[in-house]
Short mmCIF file of C-alpha atoms in Angstrom, two decimals:
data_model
loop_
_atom_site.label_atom_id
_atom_site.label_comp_id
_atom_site.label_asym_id
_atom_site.label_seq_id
_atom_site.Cartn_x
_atom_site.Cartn_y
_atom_site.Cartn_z
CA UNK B 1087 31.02 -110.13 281.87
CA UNK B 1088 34.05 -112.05 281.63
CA UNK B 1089 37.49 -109.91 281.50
CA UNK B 1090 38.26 -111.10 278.15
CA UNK B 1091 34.79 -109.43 276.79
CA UNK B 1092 35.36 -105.95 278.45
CA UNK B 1093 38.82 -106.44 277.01
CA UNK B 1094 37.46 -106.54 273.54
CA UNK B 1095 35.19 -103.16 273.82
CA UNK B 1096 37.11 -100.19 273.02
CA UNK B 1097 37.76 -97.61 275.10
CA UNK B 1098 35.96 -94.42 275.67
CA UNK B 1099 37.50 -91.54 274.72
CA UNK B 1100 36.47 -87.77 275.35
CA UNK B 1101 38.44 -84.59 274.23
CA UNK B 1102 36.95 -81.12 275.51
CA UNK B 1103 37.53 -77.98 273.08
CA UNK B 1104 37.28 -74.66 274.42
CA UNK B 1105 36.91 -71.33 272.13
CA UNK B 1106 37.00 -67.29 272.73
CA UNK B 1107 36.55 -64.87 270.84
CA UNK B 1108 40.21 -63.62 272.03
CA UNK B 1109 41.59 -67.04 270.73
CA UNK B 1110 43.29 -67.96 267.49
CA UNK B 1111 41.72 -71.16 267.66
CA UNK B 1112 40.02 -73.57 269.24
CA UNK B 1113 42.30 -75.51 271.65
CA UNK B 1114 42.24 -79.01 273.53
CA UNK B 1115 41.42 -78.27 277.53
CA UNK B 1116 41.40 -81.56 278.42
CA UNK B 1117 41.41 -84.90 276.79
CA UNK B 1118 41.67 -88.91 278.40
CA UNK B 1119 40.57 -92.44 278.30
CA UNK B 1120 38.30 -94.59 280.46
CA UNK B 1121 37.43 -92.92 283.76
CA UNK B 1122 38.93 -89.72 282.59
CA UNK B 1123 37.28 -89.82 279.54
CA UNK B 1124 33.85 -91.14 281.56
CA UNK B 1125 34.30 -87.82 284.11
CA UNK B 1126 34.80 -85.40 280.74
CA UNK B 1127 31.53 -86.48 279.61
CA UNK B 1128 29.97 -86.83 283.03
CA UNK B 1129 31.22 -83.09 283.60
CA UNK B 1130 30.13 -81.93 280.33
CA UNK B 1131 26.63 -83.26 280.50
CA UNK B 1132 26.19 -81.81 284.11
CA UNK B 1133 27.17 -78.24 282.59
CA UNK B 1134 24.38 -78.45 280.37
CA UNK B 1135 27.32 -78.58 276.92
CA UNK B 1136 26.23 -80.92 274.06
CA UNK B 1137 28.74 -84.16 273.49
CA UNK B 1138 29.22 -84.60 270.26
CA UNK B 1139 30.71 -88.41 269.30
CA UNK B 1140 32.72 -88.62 266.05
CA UNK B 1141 35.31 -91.16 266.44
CA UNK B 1142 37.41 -89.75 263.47
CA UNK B 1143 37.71 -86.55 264.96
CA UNK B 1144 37.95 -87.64 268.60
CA UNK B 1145 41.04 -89.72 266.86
CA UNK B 1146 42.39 -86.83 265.54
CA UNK B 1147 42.06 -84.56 268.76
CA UNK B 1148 43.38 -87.25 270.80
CA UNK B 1149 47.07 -86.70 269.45
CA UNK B 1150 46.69 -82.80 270.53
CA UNK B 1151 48.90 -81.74 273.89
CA UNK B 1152 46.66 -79.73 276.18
CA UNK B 1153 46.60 -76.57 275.75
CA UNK B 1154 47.36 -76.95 271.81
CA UNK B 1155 45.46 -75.42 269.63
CA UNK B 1156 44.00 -77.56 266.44
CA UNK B 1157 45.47 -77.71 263.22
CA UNK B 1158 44.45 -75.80 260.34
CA UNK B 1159 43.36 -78.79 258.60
CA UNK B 1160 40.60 -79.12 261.44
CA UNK B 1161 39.41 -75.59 261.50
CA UNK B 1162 36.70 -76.27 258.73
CA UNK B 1163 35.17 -79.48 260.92
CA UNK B 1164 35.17 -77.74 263.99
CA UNK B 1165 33.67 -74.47 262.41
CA UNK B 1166 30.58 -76.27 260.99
CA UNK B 1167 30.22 -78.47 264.47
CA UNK B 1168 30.11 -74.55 266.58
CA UNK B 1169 28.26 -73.09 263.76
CA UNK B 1170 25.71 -76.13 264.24
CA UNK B 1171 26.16 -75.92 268.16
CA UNK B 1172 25.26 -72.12 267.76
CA UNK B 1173 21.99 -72.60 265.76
CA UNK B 1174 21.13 -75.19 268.51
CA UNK B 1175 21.34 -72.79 271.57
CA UNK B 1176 19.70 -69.67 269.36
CA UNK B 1177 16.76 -72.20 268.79
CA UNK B 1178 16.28 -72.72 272.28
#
């Protein structure tokens, strides 16, 4: 693959979220591109957690700081993504 090809792909992306009960909301624990990005998922995948790929949202996310917790105008998205993460495990 030439360098100008790989140029053209864009780049992965990964944000992780992580929720307690004794949180407000849920907040960005880490977040990063390429490698970074490649490791989060790696990571992720090896702890048995589901990744979950929605570009707009990842978009979204990707403007957090660390440690910030989302805005209100993502709490309904991420609700019905846990809620659907929660019926997954229960399944199980």
């Amino acid at each position: 693959m030439s360098t100008n090809e790989s140029d053209n792909r864009p780049r992965q992306q990964a944000v992780a979220l992580s929720y307690t009960e004794n949180d407000h909301a849920p907040k960005v624990v880490a977040k990063g591109y390429g490698t970074i990005a490649e490791q989060i998922i790696q990571m992720a995948n090896e702890s048995g957690l589901y990744v979950h790929q929605s570009p707009e949202l990842i978009g979204v996310l990707m403007q957090l700081d660390l440690d910030e917790e989302i805005p209100t105008e993502l709490y309904q998205a991420v609700a019905e993504l846990l809620a659907w993460l929660y019926r997954l495990e229960t399944e199980d």
